[in-house]
Amino acid sequence: MADREDSVAIPEFSFLLQMDPYLKPYEKDFKRRYELLQKQLVRLEETEGGFDQFTSSYKNFGVHRQPDNSLLFLEWAPAAEALFLTGDFNDWEKFSYPYTKKEFGKWELILPAKHDGTPAVGHNTRLKVVVHTKEGGRLYRISPWAKYVNREEKSIVYDWVHWDPPQPYTQIHPRPKKPTSLRIYEAHVGIASPEGKVASYTNFTTNVLPRIKDLGYNCIQLMAIMEHAYYASFGYQVTSFFAASSRYGTPEELKRMIDAAHSMGIVVLLDVVHSHASKNTEDGLNCFDGSDSCFFHSPPRGEHKLWGSRLFNYSSWEVQRFLLSNLRWWMEEYCFDGFRFDGITSMLYHHHGIGTGFSGDYSEYFGLQVDEDSLVYLMLANHILHTLYPDCITVAEDVSGMPALCRGVEEGGLGFDYRLAMAIPDKWIQILKESKDEDWDMGDIVHTLTNRRYGEKCIAYAESHDQALVGDKSLAFWLMDKEMYTNMSSLIPMTAVIDRGMQLHKMIRLLTHALGGEGYLNFIGNEFGHPEWLDFPREGNNQSYHYARRQFNLLETDHLRYHQLYAFDRDMNRTEDQYGWLAAQPGFVSAKHGEDKVIVFDRGHVVFIFNFHPSKSFQDYRVAVEAPGRYKIKLDSDQDQYGGHGRLDHNTEFYTEPQPFNGRPNSMQPGSACRDVVDDIFLRSTS
């Protein structure tokens, strides 16, 4: 029998230590986490026949039509005294269909087919679970496994709707291969239209997918798909985890939308919320069986003070079944290609990140403040997803910077593919709020863009939905503010504010794209400088949809300059697709000149030159280059079609000299290439 030390050996832990020797003092923590994961995998094998069976529990729980058209209902409600099924099918008679109590808190009901052989509950029938509590209470609940819920127009509460269409949609197109360079279009179906209403899956398929394809994004990150009763929660207060939001259409229409994206070679990620759940009881998970726990920790541990929501008990066998099966459900039923996990910081620490500033000291990531139940759950989720779906993509939203978050489970990591580089948008907003662009610190900007853990991939972004929300402003609005309402027409002379704002908008995005990570993200509409913030209908704005829409109509108005920003975003992505800098090693910054406001770096055999100076131009500016040869301009934000002034000659070629400069063996002097007031160019070696 192997000794304890051998039993917890992490197969490839040495690779992690090679990359970061400072993790050595925390080897016991890594081993303990890995041992907990392995113990769970062994238990799954012994009691459930393995994780494949366990995570396919969505095939058993909830309601399922059997081959003889009988219906099998199965729920987990450990604290309940009795369960009954009611609905349209029995005129809402409360007690005519009792569930039978099984072991481990499970309840089962079998409804035989009707005399004509059809199911006792038909497609689109409204249902409720009636829960009798031990205290004598009677509760009306939605099955936690409900595949579809909606609400009648005047109702506040959602209903469970039996979804069993006679002709379910079958995906035609295979999943695209995992992109080597991930260019993400973060999108929200409901706001994806200029009209003041909730837009549909069908609208997205018809009108938005072709734009995303044209823009050169190869991945869509869909927000607010998991059903949420409160629209203004942006989808982050989930009430039904297995139900695709009915406010945009039917499950079949979502399947068709994802299939259409796949036909364009675009992968689709679901913004999954397993960090917490809505406090709603009648149409949420909260108090499902009448207790204050069930899926959650009992208060106070089971409540998130800032979010006003419930926190899962990740150590519970049935909670793991529920959440892991939830991931499988979205992958299998809808053919999503992966997940962006929301609120990871809240999950990883008992303090949930509340009132805690992370300094980067390694002691912050280990010890008693870490919630190892949820940490091991995330390791388990990533291990299962990447084992069953090798091309699956998982992205972590973590502000803490936990080491090994994006290293493989076999190394002792949590197994995510990417983390969001959340410091980058914060830095752009900070400098736009606090300083004039002539005072920007090039070194500070470069530090933020390059300050990431070696060997852990990041998704860089200048702004996401967080920066677009009411209370903040998009980058375009910070740069141009109210002039966007009056001076974006090309029929009038370009004002200084619009000129400078448009140039900086392009430069900020390209600099972030090229230097900030191994993937790039843009929020829907921001690619063309959407002029307004985002605010969902709520009491505070008289339920208005005015700001809960994306004004794509601005792109159709030829004389407005929005289409010039759109064109630059498109060509930025297409050029990356050609040269692949996101998949290359991090950029080598050879210049970050504070006085000149110039940043120069090379990445993936491409040289990037940015001149952020508001008034100064340069001639014969020496630039460090790694590869010798002949260079040409490949992308230039000063071109006319991007709202620039067309001051560069694209027929000019530049030759390197074997003159070492700024840490590179070669250099060149682009001459007129740096003469315009604001420009960013990059050049590709052609020999």
XYZ file of C-alpha atoms in Angstrom, residues 255-628:
374
model
C -30.427 26.185 -30.154
C -30.924 27.492 -33.692
C -28.961 30.634 -32.810
C -25.981 28.661 -31.465
C -26.104 26.347 -34.477
C -26.003 29.386 -36.783
C -22.961 30.732 -34.906
C -21.247 27.351 -35.324
C -21.984 27.457 -39.053
C -19.949 30.694 -39.156
C -17.027 29.120 -37.300
C -17.843 31.005 -34.100
C -17.685 29.293 -30.688
C -20.217 30.291 -28.024
C -19.546 30.584 -24.283
C -22.234 30.775 -21.612
C -21.832 33.283 -18.795
C -22.511 30.754 -16.035
C -23.411 31.867 -12.507
C -22.528 29.196 -9.952
C -21.200 31.657 -7.393
C -24.622 32.455 -5.911
C -28.365 32.297 -6.585
C -31.371 34.579 -6.337
C -33.154 34.811 -2.981
C -36.507 34.271 -4.718
C -38.495 31.410 -3.207
C -41.620 30.875 -5.339
C -39.677 30.898 -8.620
C -36.123 30.317 -7.379
C -34.066 27.712 -5.508
C -34.262 29.438 -2.140
C -36.098 27.408 0.551
C -37.172 24.856 -2.077
C -37.889 22.184 0.528
C -39.019 24.625 3.217
C -35.653 24.749 5.000
C -33.211 27.663 4.988
C -30.511 25.398 3.570
C -31.202 22.627 1.000
C -28.979 23.809 -1.877
C -27.287 26.439 0.283
C -25.415 26.850 3.526
C -27.671 27.932 6.367
C -27.336 31.639 7.255
C -25.164 33.494 7.880
C -22.671 31.480 5.792
C -25.301 30.895 3.128
C -26.008 34.574 2.476
C -24.011 37.113 0.489
C -24.369 40.435 2.289
C -23.530 42.677 -0.660
C -25.386 40.806 -3.385
C -28.454 39.913 -1.299
C -28.314 36.352 -2.613
C -27.847 32.752 -1.444
C -24.521 30.859 -1.425
C -24.244 27.221 -2.450
C -23.004 24.460 -0.170
C -20.322 23.067 -2.502
C -19.486 20.208 -0.118
C -23.008 18.764 -0.500
C -23.192 15.694 -2.741
C -26.535 16.731 -4.239
C -25.433 20.337 -4.788
C -22.421 19.040 -6.708
C -24.774 16.813 -8.706
C -26.980 19.796 -9.482
C -24.224 22.224 -10.493
C -22.017 19.802 -12.416
C -25.057 18.422 -14.252
C -25.965 22.013 -15.028
C -22.667 22.457 -16.881
C -23.227 19.215 -18.786
C -26.791 20.294 -19.663
C -25.684 23.502 -21.366
C -22.886 21.680 -23.225
C -25.067 18.764 -24.333
C -28.531 20.230 -24.854
C -27.559 23.596 -26.333
C -24.052 22.773 -27.633
C -22.322 25.660 -25.885
C -18.536 25.472 -26.257
C -17.568 26.505 -22.749
C -18.193 28.941 -19.921
C -17.199 32.226 -18.410
C -17.538 31.553 -14.662
C -18.908 34.611 -12.892
C -17.928 35.772 -9.410
C -15.018 33.372 -8.838
C -13.443 35.611 -6.174
C -16.598 35.351 -4.076
C -16.424 31.566 -4.317
C -12.739 31.153 -3.504
C -12.662 32.994 -0.182
C -14.820 32.903 2.929
C -14.676 36.715 2.973
C -15.960 36.751 -0.652
C -13.545 39.577 -1.429
C -15.677 41.978 0.641
C -13.532 44.695 2.193
C -10.383 42.900 1.077
C -7.693 44.417 -1.095
C -5.423 41.843 -2.719
C -1.826 43.028 -2.591
C -0.412 39.987 -4.358
C 1.177 38.558 -1.211
C 0.968 34.769 -1.608
C -0.279 34.274 1.940
C -3.592 35.817 0.804
C -4.253 32.835 -1.480
C -3.745 30.066 1.057
C -4.835 29.280 4.572
C -8.103 29.509 6.444
C -9.582 32.367 4.384
C -9.759 30.081 1.335
C -13.022 28.167 0.892
C -11.596 24.830 -0.206
C -15.050 23.312 -0.768
C -15.743 25.719 -3.611
C -12.137 25.661 -4.813
C -12.270 21.870 -5.180
C -15.679 22.194 -6.871
C -14.060 24.437 -9.516
C -11.170 21.982 -9.945
C -13.702 19.190 -10.358
C -15.780 21.187 -12.857
C -12.742 22.023 -14.996
C -11.382 18.480 -14.820
C -14.711 16.995 -15.938
C -15.343 19.556 -18.677
C -11.871 19.281 -20.200
C -11.902 15.478 -19.977
C -15.275 15.104 -21.693
C -14.847 18.038 -24.077
C -11.141 18.579 -24.919
C -11.924 21.790 -26.847
C -14.028 23.259 -24.025
C -13.028 26.809 -23.020
C -13.363 28.025 -19.420
C -12.750 31.619 -18.354
C -12.550 32.783 -14.732
C -13.721 36.166 -13.504
C -11.333 36.580 -10.588
C -10.097 39.872 -9.213
C -7.809 38.334 -6.581
C -5.096 36.960 -8.858
C -4.984 33.495 -7.266
C -1.863 31.617 -8.455
C -2.365 28.531 -10.679
C -5.987 29.479 -11.404
C -5.224 28.948 -15.092
C -2.928 25.958 -14.834
C -4.047 22.372 -15.364
C -5.509 20.321 -12.525
C -2.687 17.788 -13.056
C -0.221 20.543 -12.053
C -2.205 21.424 -8.945
C -4.029 24.313 -10.603
C -7.748 25.016 -10.830
C -7.862 24.147 -14.522
C -9.236 27.309 -16.145
C -8.038 28.194 -19.653
C -8.139 31.973 -19.182
C -8.708 34.609 -16.535
C -10.146 38.053 -17.214
C -7.516 40.791 -16.942
C -9.780 42.932 -14.772
C -7.106 45.500 -13.873
C -6.854 46.737 -17.480
C -10.310 48.357 -17.872
C -9.987 49.740 -14.343
C -6.724 51.428 -15.376
C -8.207 52.987 -18.524
C -11.196 54.335 -16.606
C -8.936 55.606 -13.834
C -6.648 57.587 -16.134
C -9.585 58.935 -18.154
C -11.228 60.117 -14.932
C -8.148 61.492 -13.217
C -5.796 62.942 -15.816
C -5.611 64.696 -19.170
C -4.201 62.503 -21.904
C -1.120 64.741 -22.251
C -0.262 63.704 -18.677
C -0.664 59.962 -19.175
C 2.179 57.865 -17.794
C 3.290 55.461 -20.541
C 5.205 53.301 -18.058
C 2.170 52.944 -15.812
C -0.048 51.926 -18.758
C 2.491 49.399 -20.023
C 2.937 47.957 -16.527
C -0.808 47.339 -16.191
C -1.018 45.741 -19.636
C 1.925 43.405 -19.044
C 1.501 42.648 -15.322
C 0.093 39.122 -15.464
C 1.141 35.749 -14.151
C 3.606 34.029 -16.440
C 2.155 30.933 -18.065
C -1.470 31.794 -17.235
C -3.508 33.096 -20.138
C -5.467 36.337 -19.794
C -8.384 37.866 -21.663
C -7.547 41.540 -22.139
C -10.244 44.154 -22.595
C -10.480 47.919 -22.512
C -14.116 47.806 -21.391
C -16.805 45.188 -20.785
C -20.412 45.339 -19.628
C -19.176 46.508 -16.203
C -17.890 49.771 -17.670
C -21.005 50.308 -19.797
C -23.483 50.200 -16.902
C -25.316 53.279 -15.698
C -23.218 55.041 -13.095
C -20.145 54.669 -15.262
C -19.459 55.650 -18.852
C -18.128 53.804 -21.858
C -14.651 54.747 -23.115
C -16.189 56.636 -26.023
C -18.313 58.684 -23.626
C -15.373 59.406 -21.329
C -13.388 60.599 -24.343
C -16.054 62.597 -26.205
C -18.991 63.031 -23.801
C -21.888 65.215 -24.967
C -20.210 66.066 -28.268
C -21.166 62.562 -29.392
C -24.744 63.834 -29.654
C -23.906 66.800 -31.854
C -20.551 66.436 -33.612
C -20.218 62.869 -34.913
C -21.340 63.856 -38.405
C -18.743 63.857 -41.182
C -20.797 66.596 -42.909
C -19.349 69.135 -40.470
C -15.677 69.802 -39.655
C -14.298 67.424 -37.042
C -13.986 69.142 -33.671
C -10.841 68.771 -31.562
C -12.738 66.701 -28.966
C -14.148 64.239 -31.519
C -10.824 64.029 -33.367
C -8.783 63.293 -30.262
C -11.491 61.039 -28.798
C -11.768 58.875 -31.894
C -8.005 58.491 -32.257
C -7.563 57.548 -28.604
C -10.525 55.146 -28.770
C -8.776 53.222 -31.549
C -5.342 53.353 -29.933
C -6.562 52.224 -26.496
C -8.279 49.218 -28.053
C -5.369 48.182 -30.268
C -2.821 48.626 -27.481
C -4.980 46.495 -25.170
C -5.564 43.929 -27.920
C -1.887 43.616 -28.809
C -0.169 43.834 -25.418
C -2.701 42.936 -22.716
C -3.278 39.205 -22.966
C -3.699 35.966 -24.880
C -7.317 36.724 -25.752
C -9.344 39.902 -26.315
C -12.894 40.873 -25.362
C -15.264 43.582 -26.543
C -18.759 44.345 -25.246
C -21.564 44.546 -27.803
C -21.752 47.992 -29.407
C -18.564 49.342 -27.870
C -16.639 48.434 -31.017
C -18.242 51.409 -32.763
C -18.171 53.727 -29.766
C -21.745 53.260 -28.569
C -22.752 56.712 -27.342
C -24.640 55.836 -24.173
C -24.442 53.737 -21.027
C -26.565 50.699 -20.284
C -29.547 50.803 -17.949
C -32.317 48.212 -17.767
C -35.988 49.024 -17.211
C -36.609 49.516 -13.492
C -38.629 51.674 -11.122
C -35.894 54.313 -11.003
C -36.209 55.041 -14.736
C -39.950 54.459 -15.129
C -39.360 51.032 -16.688
C -37.737 52.641 -19.721
C -35.971 50.610 -22.429
C -34.267 53.702 -23.836
C -30.838 52.705 -22.518
C -31.397 48.931 -22.669
C -30.695 48.677 -26.394
C -27.765 48.882 -28.783
C -28.137 51.521 -31.502
C -26.847 49.574 -34.500
C -28.889 52.003 -36.605
C -26.071 54.537 -36.107
C -23.877 52.369 -38.327
C -26.403 52.537 -41.153
C -26.217 56.338 -41.217
C -23.304 56.863 -43.606
C -22.432 60.400 -42.565
C -21.999 59.448 -38.892
C -18.475 58.528 -37.830
C -19.471 55.419 -35.858
C -18.922 53.247 -38.928
C -15.283 54.446 -39.017
C -14.668 53.089 -35.509
C -16.470 49.886 -36.525
C -14.190 49.525 -39.564
C -11.070 49.898 -37.417
C -12.283 47.293 -34.909
C -13.029 44.919 -37.780
C -9.625 45.377 -39.417
C -7.837 45.118 -36.054
C -9.388 41.661 -35.562
C -8.819 40.588 -39.139
C -5.173 41.611 -38.948
C -4.732 39.629 -35.718
C -6.305 36.681 -37.486
C -3.626 37.033 -40.169
C -0.629 37.411 -37.841
C -1.777 35.753 -34.612
C -0.168 37.948 -31.963
C -2.639 36.797 -29.284
C -1.300 33.251 -29.605
C 2.316 34.466 -29.538
C 4.537 34.961 -26.506
C 3.929 38.198 -24.520
C 5.195 41.326 -26.266
C 8.690 42.671 -25.723
C 8.391 46.364 -24.870
C 11.421 48.220 -26.156
C 10.191 51.774 -25.493
C 7.749 53.440 -23.085
C 8.963 57.004 -23.358
C 7.318 59.278 -20.803
C 8.100 62.593 -22.472
C 7.587 61.527 -26.091
C 4.457 59.530 -25.142
C 5.684 56.733 -27.391
C 5.240 52.977 -26.809
C 7.066 50.458 -29.007
C 6.951 46.680 -28.736
C 7.131 43.608 -30.902
C 5.002 40.511 -30.618
C 4.505 37.629 -33.023
C 6.932 39.074 -35.611
C 4.935 42.309 -35.699
C 6.256 45.693 -34.550
C 3.780 48.050 -32.885
C 4.458 51.797 -32.604
C 2.125 54.093 -30.671
C 2.512 57.845 -30.440
C 0.136 59.127 -27.739
C 1.534 62.667 -27.792
C -1.258 65.192 -28.376
C 0.834 67.634 -30.424
C 4.328 66.338 -31.058
C 5.355 64.409 -34.157
C 8.651 62.658 -34.782
C 10.928 62.131 -37.756
C 13.536 59.383 -38.030
C 12.516 57.923 -34.678
C 14.699 54.901 -34.023
C 12.732 51.745 -33.237
C 14.071 48.472 -31.827
C 13.375 45.363 -33.919
C 14.009 41.666 -33.257
C 13.872 40.208 -36.773
C 16.000 41.819 -39.503
